[in-house]
mmCIF file of C-alpha atoms in Angstrom:
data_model
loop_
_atom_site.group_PDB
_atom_site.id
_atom_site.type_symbol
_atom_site.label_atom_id
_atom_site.label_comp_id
_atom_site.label_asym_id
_atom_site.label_seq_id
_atom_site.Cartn_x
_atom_site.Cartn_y
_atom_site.Cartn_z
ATOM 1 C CA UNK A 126 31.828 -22.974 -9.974
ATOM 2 C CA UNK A 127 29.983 -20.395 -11.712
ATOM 3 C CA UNK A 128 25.900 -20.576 -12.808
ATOM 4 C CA UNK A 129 24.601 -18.746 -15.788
ATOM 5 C CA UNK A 130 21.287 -17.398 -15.628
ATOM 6 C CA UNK A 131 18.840 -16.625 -18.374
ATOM 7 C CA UNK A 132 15.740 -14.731 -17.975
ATOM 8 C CA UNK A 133 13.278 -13.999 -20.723
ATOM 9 C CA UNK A 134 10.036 -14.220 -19.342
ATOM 10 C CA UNK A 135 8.406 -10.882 -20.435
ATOM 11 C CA UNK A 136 10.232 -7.686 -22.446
ATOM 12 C CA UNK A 137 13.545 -7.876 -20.642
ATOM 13 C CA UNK A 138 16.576 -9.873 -21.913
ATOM 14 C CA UNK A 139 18.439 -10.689 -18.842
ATOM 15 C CA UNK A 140 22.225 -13.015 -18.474
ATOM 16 C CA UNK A 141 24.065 -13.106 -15.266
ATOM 17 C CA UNK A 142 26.814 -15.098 -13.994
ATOM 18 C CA UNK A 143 26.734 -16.014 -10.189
ATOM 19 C CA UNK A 144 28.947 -17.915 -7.786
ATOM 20 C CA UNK A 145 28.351 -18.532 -4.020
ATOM 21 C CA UNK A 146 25.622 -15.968 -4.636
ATOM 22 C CA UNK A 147 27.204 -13.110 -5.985
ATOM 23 C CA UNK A 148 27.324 -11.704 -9.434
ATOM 24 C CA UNK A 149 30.175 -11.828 -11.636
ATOM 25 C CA UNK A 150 29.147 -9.948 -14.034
ATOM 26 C CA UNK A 151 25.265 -9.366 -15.730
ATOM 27 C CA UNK A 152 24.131 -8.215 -18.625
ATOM 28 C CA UNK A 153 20.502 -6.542 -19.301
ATOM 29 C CA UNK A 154 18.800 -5.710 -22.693
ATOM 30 C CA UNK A 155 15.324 -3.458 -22.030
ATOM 31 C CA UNK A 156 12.454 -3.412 -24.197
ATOM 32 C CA UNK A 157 11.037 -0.724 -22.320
ATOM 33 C CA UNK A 158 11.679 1.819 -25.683
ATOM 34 C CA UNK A 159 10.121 -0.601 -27.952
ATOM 35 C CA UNK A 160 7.184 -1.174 -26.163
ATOM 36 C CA UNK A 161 6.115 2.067 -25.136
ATOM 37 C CA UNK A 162 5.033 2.719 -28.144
ATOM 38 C CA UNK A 163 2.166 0.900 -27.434
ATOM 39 C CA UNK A 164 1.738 1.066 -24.082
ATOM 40 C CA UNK A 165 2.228 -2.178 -22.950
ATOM 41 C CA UNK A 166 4.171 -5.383 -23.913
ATOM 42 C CA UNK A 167 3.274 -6.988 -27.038
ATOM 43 C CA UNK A 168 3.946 -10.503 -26.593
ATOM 44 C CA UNK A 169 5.037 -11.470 -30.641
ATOM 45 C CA UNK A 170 7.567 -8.407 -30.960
ATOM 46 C CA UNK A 171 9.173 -9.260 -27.340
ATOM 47 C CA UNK A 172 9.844 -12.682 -28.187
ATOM 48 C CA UNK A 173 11.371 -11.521 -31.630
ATOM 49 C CA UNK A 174 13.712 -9.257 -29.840
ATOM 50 C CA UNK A 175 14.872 -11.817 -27.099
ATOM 51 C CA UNK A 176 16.019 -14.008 -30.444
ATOM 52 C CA UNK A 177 17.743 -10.810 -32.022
ATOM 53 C CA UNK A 178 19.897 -10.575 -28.851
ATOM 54 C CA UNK A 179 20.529 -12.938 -26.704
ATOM 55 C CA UNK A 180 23.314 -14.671 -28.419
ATOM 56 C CA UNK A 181 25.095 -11.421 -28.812
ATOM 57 C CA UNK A 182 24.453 -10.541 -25.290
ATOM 58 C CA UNK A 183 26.021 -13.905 -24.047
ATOM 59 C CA UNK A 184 28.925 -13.400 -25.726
ATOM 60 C CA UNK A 185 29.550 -9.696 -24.179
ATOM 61 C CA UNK A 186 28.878 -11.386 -21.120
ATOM 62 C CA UNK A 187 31.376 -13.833 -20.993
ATOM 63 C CA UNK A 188 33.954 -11.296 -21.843
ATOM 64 C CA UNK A 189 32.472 -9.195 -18.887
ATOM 65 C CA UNK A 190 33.016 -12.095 -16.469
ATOM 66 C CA UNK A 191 36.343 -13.020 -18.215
ATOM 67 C CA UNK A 192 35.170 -16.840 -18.665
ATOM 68 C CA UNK A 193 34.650 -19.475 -21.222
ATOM 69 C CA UNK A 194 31.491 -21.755 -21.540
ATOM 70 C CA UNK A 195 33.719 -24.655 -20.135
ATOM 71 C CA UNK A 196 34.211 -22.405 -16.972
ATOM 72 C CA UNK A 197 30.623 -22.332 -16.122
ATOM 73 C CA UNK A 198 29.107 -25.468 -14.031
ATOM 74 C CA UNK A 199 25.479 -25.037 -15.081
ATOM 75 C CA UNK A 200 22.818 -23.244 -16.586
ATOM 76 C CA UNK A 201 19.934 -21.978 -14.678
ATOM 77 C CA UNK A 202 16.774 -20.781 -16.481
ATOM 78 C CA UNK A 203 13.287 -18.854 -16.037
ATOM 79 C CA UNK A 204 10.916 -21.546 -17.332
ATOM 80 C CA UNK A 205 7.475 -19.450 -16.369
ATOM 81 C CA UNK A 206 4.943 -18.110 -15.817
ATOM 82 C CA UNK A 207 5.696 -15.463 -18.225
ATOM 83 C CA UNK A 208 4.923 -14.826 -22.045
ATOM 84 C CA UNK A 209 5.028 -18.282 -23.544
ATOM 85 C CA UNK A 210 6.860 -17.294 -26.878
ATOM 86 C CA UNK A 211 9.795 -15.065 -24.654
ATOM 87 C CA UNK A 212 10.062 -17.921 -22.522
ATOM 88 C CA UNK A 213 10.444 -20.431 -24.975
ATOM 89 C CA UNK A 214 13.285 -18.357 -26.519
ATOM 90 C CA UNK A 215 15.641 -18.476 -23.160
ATOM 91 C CA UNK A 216 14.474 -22.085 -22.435
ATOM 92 C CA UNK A 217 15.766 -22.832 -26.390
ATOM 93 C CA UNK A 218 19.014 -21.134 -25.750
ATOM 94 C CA UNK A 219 19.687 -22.983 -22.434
ATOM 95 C CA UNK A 220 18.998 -26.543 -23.756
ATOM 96 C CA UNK A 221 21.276 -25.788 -27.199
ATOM 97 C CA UNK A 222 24.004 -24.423 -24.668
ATOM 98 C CA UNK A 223 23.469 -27.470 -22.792
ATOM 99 C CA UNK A 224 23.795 -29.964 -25.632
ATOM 100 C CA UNK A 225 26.772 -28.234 -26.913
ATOM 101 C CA UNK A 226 28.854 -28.170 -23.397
ATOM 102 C CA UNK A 227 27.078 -30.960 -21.295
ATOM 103 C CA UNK A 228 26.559 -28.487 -18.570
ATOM 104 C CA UNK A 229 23.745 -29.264 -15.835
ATOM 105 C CA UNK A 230 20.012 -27.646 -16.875
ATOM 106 C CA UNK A 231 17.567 -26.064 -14.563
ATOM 107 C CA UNK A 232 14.667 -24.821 -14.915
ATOM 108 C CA UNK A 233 13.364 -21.995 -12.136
ATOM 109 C CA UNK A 234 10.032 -20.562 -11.144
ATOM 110 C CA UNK A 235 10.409 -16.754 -12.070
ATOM 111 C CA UNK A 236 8.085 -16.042 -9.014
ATOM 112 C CA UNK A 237 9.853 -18.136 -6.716
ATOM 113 C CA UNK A 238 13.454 -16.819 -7.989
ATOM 114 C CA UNK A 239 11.984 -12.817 -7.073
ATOM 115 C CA UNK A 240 11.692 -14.044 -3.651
ATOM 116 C CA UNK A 241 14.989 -15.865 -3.161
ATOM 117 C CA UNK A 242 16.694 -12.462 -4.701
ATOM 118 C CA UNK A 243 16.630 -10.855 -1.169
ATOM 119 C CA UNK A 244 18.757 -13.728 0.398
ATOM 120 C CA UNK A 245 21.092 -12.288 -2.705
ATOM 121 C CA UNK A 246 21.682 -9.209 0.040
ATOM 122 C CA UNK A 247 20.749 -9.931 3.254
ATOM 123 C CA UNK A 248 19.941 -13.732 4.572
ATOM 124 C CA UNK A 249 16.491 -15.264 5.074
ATOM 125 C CA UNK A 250 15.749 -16.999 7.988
ATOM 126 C CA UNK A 251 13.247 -19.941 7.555
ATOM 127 C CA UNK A 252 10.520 -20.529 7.646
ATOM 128 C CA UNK A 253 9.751 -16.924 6.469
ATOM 129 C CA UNK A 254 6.447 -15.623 5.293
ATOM 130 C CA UNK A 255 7.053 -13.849 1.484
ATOM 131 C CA UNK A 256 5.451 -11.117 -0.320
ATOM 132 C CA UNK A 257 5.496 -11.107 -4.013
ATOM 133 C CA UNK A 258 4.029 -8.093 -5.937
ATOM 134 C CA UNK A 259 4.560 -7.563 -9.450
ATOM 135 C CA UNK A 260 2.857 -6.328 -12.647
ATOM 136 C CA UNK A 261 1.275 -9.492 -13.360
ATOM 137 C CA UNK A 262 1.226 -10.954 -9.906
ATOM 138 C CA UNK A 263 0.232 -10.344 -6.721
ATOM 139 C CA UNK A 264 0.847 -13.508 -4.086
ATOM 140 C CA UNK A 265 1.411 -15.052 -0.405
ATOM 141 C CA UNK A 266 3.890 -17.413 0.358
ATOM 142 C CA UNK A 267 5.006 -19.703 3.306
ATOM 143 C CA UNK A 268 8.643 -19.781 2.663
ATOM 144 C CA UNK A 269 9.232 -23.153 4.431
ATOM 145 C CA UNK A 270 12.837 -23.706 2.834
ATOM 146 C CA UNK A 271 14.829 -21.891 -0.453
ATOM 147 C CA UNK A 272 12.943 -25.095 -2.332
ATOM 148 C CA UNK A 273 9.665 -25.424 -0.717
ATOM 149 C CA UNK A 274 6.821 -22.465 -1.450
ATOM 150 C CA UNK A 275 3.124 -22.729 -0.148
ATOM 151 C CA UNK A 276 1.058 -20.564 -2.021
ATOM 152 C CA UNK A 277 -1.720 -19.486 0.554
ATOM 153 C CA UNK A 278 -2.888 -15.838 -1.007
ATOM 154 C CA UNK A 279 -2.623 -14.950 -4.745
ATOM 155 C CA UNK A 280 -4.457 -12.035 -7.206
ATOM 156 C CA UNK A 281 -8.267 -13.094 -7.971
ATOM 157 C CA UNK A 282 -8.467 -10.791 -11.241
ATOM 158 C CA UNK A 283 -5.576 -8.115 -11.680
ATOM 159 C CA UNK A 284 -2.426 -7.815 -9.698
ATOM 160 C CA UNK A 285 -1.219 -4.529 -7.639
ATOM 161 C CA UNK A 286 1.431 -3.722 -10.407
ATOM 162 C CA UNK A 287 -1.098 -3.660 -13.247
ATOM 163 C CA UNK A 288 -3.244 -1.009 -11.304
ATOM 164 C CA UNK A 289 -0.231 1.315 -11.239
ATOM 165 C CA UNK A 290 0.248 0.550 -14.954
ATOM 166 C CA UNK A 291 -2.930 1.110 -15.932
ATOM 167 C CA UNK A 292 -2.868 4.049 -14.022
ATOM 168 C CA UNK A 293 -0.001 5.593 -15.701
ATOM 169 C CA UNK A 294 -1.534 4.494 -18.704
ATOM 170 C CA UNK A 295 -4.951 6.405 -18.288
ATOM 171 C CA UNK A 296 -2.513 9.531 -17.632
ATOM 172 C CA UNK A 297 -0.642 9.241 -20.116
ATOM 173 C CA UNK A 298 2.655 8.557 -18.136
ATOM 174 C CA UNK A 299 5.410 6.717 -19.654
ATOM 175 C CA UNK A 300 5.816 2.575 -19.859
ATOM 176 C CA UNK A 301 6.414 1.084 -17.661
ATOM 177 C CA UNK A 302 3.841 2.996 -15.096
ATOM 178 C CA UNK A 303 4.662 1.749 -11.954
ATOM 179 C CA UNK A 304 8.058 3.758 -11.726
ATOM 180 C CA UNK A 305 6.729 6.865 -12.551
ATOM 181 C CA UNK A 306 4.001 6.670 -10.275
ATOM 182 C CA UNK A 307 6.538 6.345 -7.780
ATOM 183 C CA UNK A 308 8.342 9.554 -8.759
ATOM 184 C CA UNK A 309 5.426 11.564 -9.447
ATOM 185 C CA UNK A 310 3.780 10.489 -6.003
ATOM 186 C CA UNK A 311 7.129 11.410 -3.947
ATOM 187 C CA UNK A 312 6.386 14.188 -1.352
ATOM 188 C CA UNK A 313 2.822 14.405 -1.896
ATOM 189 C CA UNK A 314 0.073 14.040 0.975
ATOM 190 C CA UNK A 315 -2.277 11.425 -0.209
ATOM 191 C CA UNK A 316 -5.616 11.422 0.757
ATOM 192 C CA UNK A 317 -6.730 8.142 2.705
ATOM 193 C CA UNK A 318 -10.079 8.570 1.767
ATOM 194 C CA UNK A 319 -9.644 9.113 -2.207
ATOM 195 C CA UNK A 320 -9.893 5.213 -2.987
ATOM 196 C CA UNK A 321 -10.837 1.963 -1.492
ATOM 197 C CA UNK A 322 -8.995 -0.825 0.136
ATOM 198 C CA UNK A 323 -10.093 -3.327 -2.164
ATOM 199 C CA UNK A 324 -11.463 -7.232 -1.119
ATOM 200 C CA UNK A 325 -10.486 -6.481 2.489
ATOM 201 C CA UNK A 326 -13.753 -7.385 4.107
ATOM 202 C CA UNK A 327 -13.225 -10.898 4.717
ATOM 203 C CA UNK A 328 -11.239 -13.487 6.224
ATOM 204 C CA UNK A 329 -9.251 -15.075 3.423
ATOM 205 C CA UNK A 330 -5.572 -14.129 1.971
ATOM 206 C CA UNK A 331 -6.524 -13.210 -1.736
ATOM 207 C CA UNK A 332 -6.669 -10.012 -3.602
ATOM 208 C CA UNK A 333 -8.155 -8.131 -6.067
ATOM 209 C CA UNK A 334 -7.034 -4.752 -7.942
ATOM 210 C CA UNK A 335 -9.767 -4.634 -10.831
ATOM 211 C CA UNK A 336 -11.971 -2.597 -8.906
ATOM 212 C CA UNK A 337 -9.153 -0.290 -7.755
ATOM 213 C CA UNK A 338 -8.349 0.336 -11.098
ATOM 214 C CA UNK A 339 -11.989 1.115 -11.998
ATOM 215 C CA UNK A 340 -12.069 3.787 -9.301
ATOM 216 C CA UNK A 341 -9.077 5.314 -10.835
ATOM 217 C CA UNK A 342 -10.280 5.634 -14.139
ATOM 218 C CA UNK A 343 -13.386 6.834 -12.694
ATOM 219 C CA UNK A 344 -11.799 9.724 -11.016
ATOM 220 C CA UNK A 345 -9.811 11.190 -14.095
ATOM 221 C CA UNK A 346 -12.850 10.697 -16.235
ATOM 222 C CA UNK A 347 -14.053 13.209 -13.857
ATOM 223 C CA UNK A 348 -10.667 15.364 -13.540
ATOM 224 C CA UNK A 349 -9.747 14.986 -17.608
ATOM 225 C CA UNK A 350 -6.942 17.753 -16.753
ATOM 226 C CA UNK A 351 -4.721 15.159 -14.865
ATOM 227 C CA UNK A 352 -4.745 13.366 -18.042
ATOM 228 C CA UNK A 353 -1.438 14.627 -20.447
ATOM 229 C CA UNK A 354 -2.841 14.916 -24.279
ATOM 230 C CA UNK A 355 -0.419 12.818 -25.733
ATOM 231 C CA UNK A 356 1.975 10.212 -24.237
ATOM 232 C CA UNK A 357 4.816 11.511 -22.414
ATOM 233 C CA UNK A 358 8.186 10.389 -23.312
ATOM 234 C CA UNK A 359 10.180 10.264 -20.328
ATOM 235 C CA UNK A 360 10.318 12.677 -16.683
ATOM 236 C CA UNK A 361 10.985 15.550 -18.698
ATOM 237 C CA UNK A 362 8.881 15.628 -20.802
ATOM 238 C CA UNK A 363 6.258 15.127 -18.258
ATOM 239 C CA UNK A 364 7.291 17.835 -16.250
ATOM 240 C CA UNK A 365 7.614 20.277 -19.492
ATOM 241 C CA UNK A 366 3.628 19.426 -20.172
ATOM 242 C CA UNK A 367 1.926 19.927 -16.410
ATOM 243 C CA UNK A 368 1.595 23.284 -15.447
ATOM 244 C CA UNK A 369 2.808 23.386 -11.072
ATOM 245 C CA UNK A 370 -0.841 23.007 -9.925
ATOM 246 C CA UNK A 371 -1.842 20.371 -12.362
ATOM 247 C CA UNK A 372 1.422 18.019 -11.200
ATOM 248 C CA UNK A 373 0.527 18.757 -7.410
ATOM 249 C CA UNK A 374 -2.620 17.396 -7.930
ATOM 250 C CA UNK A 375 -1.501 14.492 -9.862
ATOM 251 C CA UNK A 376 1.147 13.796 -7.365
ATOM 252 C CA UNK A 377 -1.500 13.808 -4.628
ATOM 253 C CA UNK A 378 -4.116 11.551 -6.409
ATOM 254 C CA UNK A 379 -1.254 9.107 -6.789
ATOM 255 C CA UNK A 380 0.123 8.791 -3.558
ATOM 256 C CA UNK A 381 -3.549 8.246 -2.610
ATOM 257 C CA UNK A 382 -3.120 5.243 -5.443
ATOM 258 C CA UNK A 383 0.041 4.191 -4.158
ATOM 259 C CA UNK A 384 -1.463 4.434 -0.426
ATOM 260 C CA UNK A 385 -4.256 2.450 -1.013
ATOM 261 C CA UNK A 386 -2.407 -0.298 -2.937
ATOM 262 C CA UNK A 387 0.162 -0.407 0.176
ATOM 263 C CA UNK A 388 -2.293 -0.222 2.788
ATOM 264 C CA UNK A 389 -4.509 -3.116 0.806
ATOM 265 C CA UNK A 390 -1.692 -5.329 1.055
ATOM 266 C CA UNK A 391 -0.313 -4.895 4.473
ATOM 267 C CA UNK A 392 -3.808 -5.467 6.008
ATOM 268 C CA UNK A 393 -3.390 -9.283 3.558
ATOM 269 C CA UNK A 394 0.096 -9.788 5.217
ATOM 270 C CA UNK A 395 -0.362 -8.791 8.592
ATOM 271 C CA UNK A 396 -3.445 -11.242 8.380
ATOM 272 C CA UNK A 397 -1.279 -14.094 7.061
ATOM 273 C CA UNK A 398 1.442 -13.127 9.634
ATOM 274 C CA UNK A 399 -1.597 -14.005 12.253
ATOM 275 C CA UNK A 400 -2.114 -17.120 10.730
ATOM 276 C CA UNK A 401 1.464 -18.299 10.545
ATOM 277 C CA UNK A 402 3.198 -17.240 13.274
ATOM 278 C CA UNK A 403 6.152 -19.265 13.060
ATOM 279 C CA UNK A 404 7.673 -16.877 10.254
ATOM 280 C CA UNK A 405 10.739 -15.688 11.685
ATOM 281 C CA UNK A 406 11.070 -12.825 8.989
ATOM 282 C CA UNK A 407 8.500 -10.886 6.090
ATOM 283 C CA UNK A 408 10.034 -11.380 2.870
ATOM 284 C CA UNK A 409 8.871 -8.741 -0.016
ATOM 285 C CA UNK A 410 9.806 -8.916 -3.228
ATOM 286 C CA UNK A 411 8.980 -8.612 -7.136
ATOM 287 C CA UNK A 412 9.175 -4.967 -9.230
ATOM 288 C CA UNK A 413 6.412 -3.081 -6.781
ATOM 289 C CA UNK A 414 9.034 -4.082 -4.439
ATOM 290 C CA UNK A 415 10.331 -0.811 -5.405
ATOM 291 C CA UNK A 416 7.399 1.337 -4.398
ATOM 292 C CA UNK A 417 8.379 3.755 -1.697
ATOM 293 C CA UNK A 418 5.066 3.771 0.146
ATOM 294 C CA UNK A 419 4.904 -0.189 -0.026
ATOM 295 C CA UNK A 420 8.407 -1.008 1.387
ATOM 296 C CA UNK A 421 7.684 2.157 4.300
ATOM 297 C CA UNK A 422 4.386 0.385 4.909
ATOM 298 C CA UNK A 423 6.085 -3.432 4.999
ATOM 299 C CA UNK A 424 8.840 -1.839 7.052
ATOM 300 C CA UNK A 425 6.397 -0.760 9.776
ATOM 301 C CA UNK A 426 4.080 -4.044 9.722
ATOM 302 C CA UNK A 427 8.018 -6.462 9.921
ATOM 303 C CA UNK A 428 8.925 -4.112 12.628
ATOM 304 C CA UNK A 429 5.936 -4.260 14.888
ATOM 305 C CA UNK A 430 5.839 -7.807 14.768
ATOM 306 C CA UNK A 431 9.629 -7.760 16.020
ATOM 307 C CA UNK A 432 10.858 -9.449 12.705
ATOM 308 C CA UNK A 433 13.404 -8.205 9.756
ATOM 309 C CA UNK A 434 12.206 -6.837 6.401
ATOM 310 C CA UNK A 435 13.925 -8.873 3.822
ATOM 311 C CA UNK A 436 13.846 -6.991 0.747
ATOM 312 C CA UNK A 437 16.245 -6.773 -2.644
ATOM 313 C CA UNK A 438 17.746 -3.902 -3.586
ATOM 314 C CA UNK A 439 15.416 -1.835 -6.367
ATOM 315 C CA UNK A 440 17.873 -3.277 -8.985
ATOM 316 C CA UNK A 441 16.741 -6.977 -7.849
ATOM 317 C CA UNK A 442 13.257 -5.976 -7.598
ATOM 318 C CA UNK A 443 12.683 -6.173 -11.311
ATOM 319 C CA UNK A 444 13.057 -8.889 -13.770
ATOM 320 C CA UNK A 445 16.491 -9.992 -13.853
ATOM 321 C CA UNK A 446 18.934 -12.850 -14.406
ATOM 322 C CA UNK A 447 21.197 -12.748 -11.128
ATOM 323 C CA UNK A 448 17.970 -13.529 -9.492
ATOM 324 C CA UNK A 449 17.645 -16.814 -11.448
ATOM 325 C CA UNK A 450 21.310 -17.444 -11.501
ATOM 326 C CA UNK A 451 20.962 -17.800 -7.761
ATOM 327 C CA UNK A 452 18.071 -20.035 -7.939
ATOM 328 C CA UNK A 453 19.756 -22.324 -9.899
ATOM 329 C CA UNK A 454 22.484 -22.392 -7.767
ATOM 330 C CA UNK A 455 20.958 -23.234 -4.905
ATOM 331 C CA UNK A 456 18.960 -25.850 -6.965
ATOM 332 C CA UNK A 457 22.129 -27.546 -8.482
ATOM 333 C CA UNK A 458 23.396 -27.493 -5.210
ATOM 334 C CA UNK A 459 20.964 -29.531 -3.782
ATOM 335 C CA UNK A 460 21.005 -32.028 -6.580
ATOM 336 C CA UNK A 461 18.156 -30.410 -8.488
ATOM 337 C CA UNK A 462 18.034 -30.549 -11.888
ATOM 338 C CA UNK A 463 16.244 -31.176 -14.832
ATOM 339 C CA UNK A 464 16.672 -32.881 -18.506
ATOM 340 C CA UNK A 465 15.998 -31.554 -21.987
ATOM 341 C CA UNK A 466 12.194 -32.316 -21.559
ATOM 342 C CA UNK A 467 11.335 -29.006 -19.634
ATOM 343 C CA UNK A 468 9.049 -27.392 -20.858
ATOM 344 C CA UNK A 469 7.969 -23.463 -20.312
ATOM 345 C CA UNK A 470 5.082 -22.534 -18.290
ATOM 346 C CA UNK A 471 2.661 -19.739 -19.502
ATOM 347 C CA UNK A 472 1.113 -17.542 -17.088
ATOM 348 C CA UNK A 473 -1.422 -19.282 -15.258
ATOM 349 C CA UNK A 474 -0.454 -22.447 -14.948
ATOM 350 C CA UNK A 475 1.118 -23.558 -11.947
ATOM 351 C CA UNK A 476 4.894 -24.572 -12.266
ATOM 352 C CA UNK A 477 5.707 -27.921 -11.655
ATOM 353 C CA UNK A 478 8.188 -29.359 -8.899
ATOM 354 C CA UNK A 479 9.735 -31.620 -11.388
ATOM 355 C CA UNK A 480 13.308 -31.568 -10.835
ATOM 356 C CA UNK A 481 14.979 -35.132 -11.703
ATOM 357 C CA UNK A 482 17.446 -36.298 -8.346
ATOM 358 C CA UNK A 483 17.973 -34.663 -5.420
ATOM 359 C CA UNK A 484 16.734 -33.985 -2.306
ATOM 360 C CA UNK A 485 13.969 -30.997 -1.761
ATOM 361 C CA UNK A 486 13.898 -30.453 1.897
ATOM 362 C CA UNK A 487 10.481 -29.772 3.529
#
């Protein structure tokens, strides 16, 4: 029977429906226009737009899937970390759906739901050793089963996504950054040398991007010309406004970015890989996912370790709602559920294991 999944946890409005893991149909409303504007999400105006649209957007759904709400065998929804007033809009909708229809209620870690999004396309083996980067998080996990996470490494101050933000925002590049850093860094030599590998000298699993983002800044302070006047609109634009040398020397400063962000956290997961040596595959996941030089670099670490890269596709690497349809289903499978009580967890706080029945295999 089919799961319906509901993610709101930041500026993207996001409905799926999934059975036996694959979608149905899905259903995405950005935010990315609206927030540009200022350069970042702003927390009161995303959760005002979530409201405007996602009953709307459910209904277009259910005509995409051609189903009914008494076709659909539960609901499955991102319950943090994540902005608390987006979150509380999806977990809102869920509940009222659920009260209305008696359907099943589950609540899902958005973090842990980015990670079970590769077994979407190709299968995890467990126990597996997982990779999460993203624009507000940065962690290492011990997969030990689809419903049992060890954290063991996480982001001390700023997370590897919100370096490439903020350096697309000193430039002037379009939100979101991380993309367009990407693109712009695309056939360009970096230079190894250009930036540091941050809070690698040491023994432990954690990370830390403030400084990284620092040495940025400090470097276009001193090259102003890298930085566009105003703030681009989209590729175009950005092309239109750097003359050829300018946007080689952009591209190269941010492949050295890129480089050192994917170079920072292979040396973390080849150390954890050390330390857990039973993982019989490296998953990576989240929206730096995407990153070209990060998924070459994870590539080369999985394969010289003789294990698989399990990574989603780049449209599962950002937020999305097939990822917590899938979640759920696996959850609701298992007996996993939870009552009208749940509650939405702001980022951080740790989300609870608080499902009601069930078993949760170790």
């Amino acid at each position: 029977m089919p799961i319906l999944g509901i993610e709101t946890s930041c500026d993207e409005t996001g409905l799926a429906v999934v059975e036996r893991g694959r979608v149905l149909a899905e259903r995405l409303a950005s935010q990315a226009d609206l927030h540009s504007l200022f350069g970042g999400v702003v927390p009161e105006l995303a959760s005002r737009e979530h409201q405007r649209i996602i009953a709307p957007l459910f209904g277009a759904l259910l005509n995409d899937a051609g189903l009914s709400v008494r076709d659909l065998n539960g609901v499955a929804v991102a319950r943090g970390p994540g902005l608390m007033g987006s979150l509380l809009v999806g977990i809102g909708f869920a509940k009222g759906l659920c009260c209305a229809t008696g359907l099943s209620l589950v609540g899902v870690n958005h973090l842990h739901a980015h990670l079970l999004a590769a077994d979407m396309e190709q299968r995890i083996e467990w126990p597996a050793l997982g990779l999460l980067v993203s624009g507000g998080h940065t962690h290492l996990y011990r997969m030990r089963s689809p419903t049992s996470f060890d954290l063991i490494g996480r982001t001390l101050d700023d997370a590897a996504g919100e370096a490439f933000d903020k350096a697309a925002k000193i430039c002037n590049l379009p939100y979101p950054g991380g993309s367009h850093v990407d693109a712009l860094s695309r056939g360009h030599a970096p230079d190894p040398k250009l930036f540091p590998r941050p809070y690698t000298d040491n023994d432990n699993l954690d990370f830390s991007f403030s400084g990284l983002k620092t040495a940025f800044g400090q470097l276009v302070a001193k090259r102003p010309h890298l930085r566009l006047a105003r703030l681009a609109l989209d590729d175009r634009d950005i092309g239109a406004r750097l003359p050829g040398d300018v946007r080689e020397e952009l591209g190269m400063v941010l492949a050295s970015l890129s480089l050192a962000v994917a170079e920072t956290l292979t040396i973390k997961t080849a150390r954890a890989l050390d330390t857990f040596s039973d993982a019989k595959c490296l998953v990576l996941a989240g929206g730096v996912a995407a990153n070209t030089m990060l998924r070459e670099n994870m590539a080369a670490l999985a394969a010289s370790r003789g294990l698989a890269l399990v990574a989603p596709s780049p449209r599962l690497c950002t937020d999305n709602a097939a990822m917590i349809g899938y979640a759920g289903e696996i959850f609701l499978a298992s007996g996993l559920r939870h009552d009208l009580s749940l509650d939405a967890v702001p980022r951080g706080r740790i989300v609870p294991e608080d499902w009601v029945g069930g078993n949760c295999p170790a």
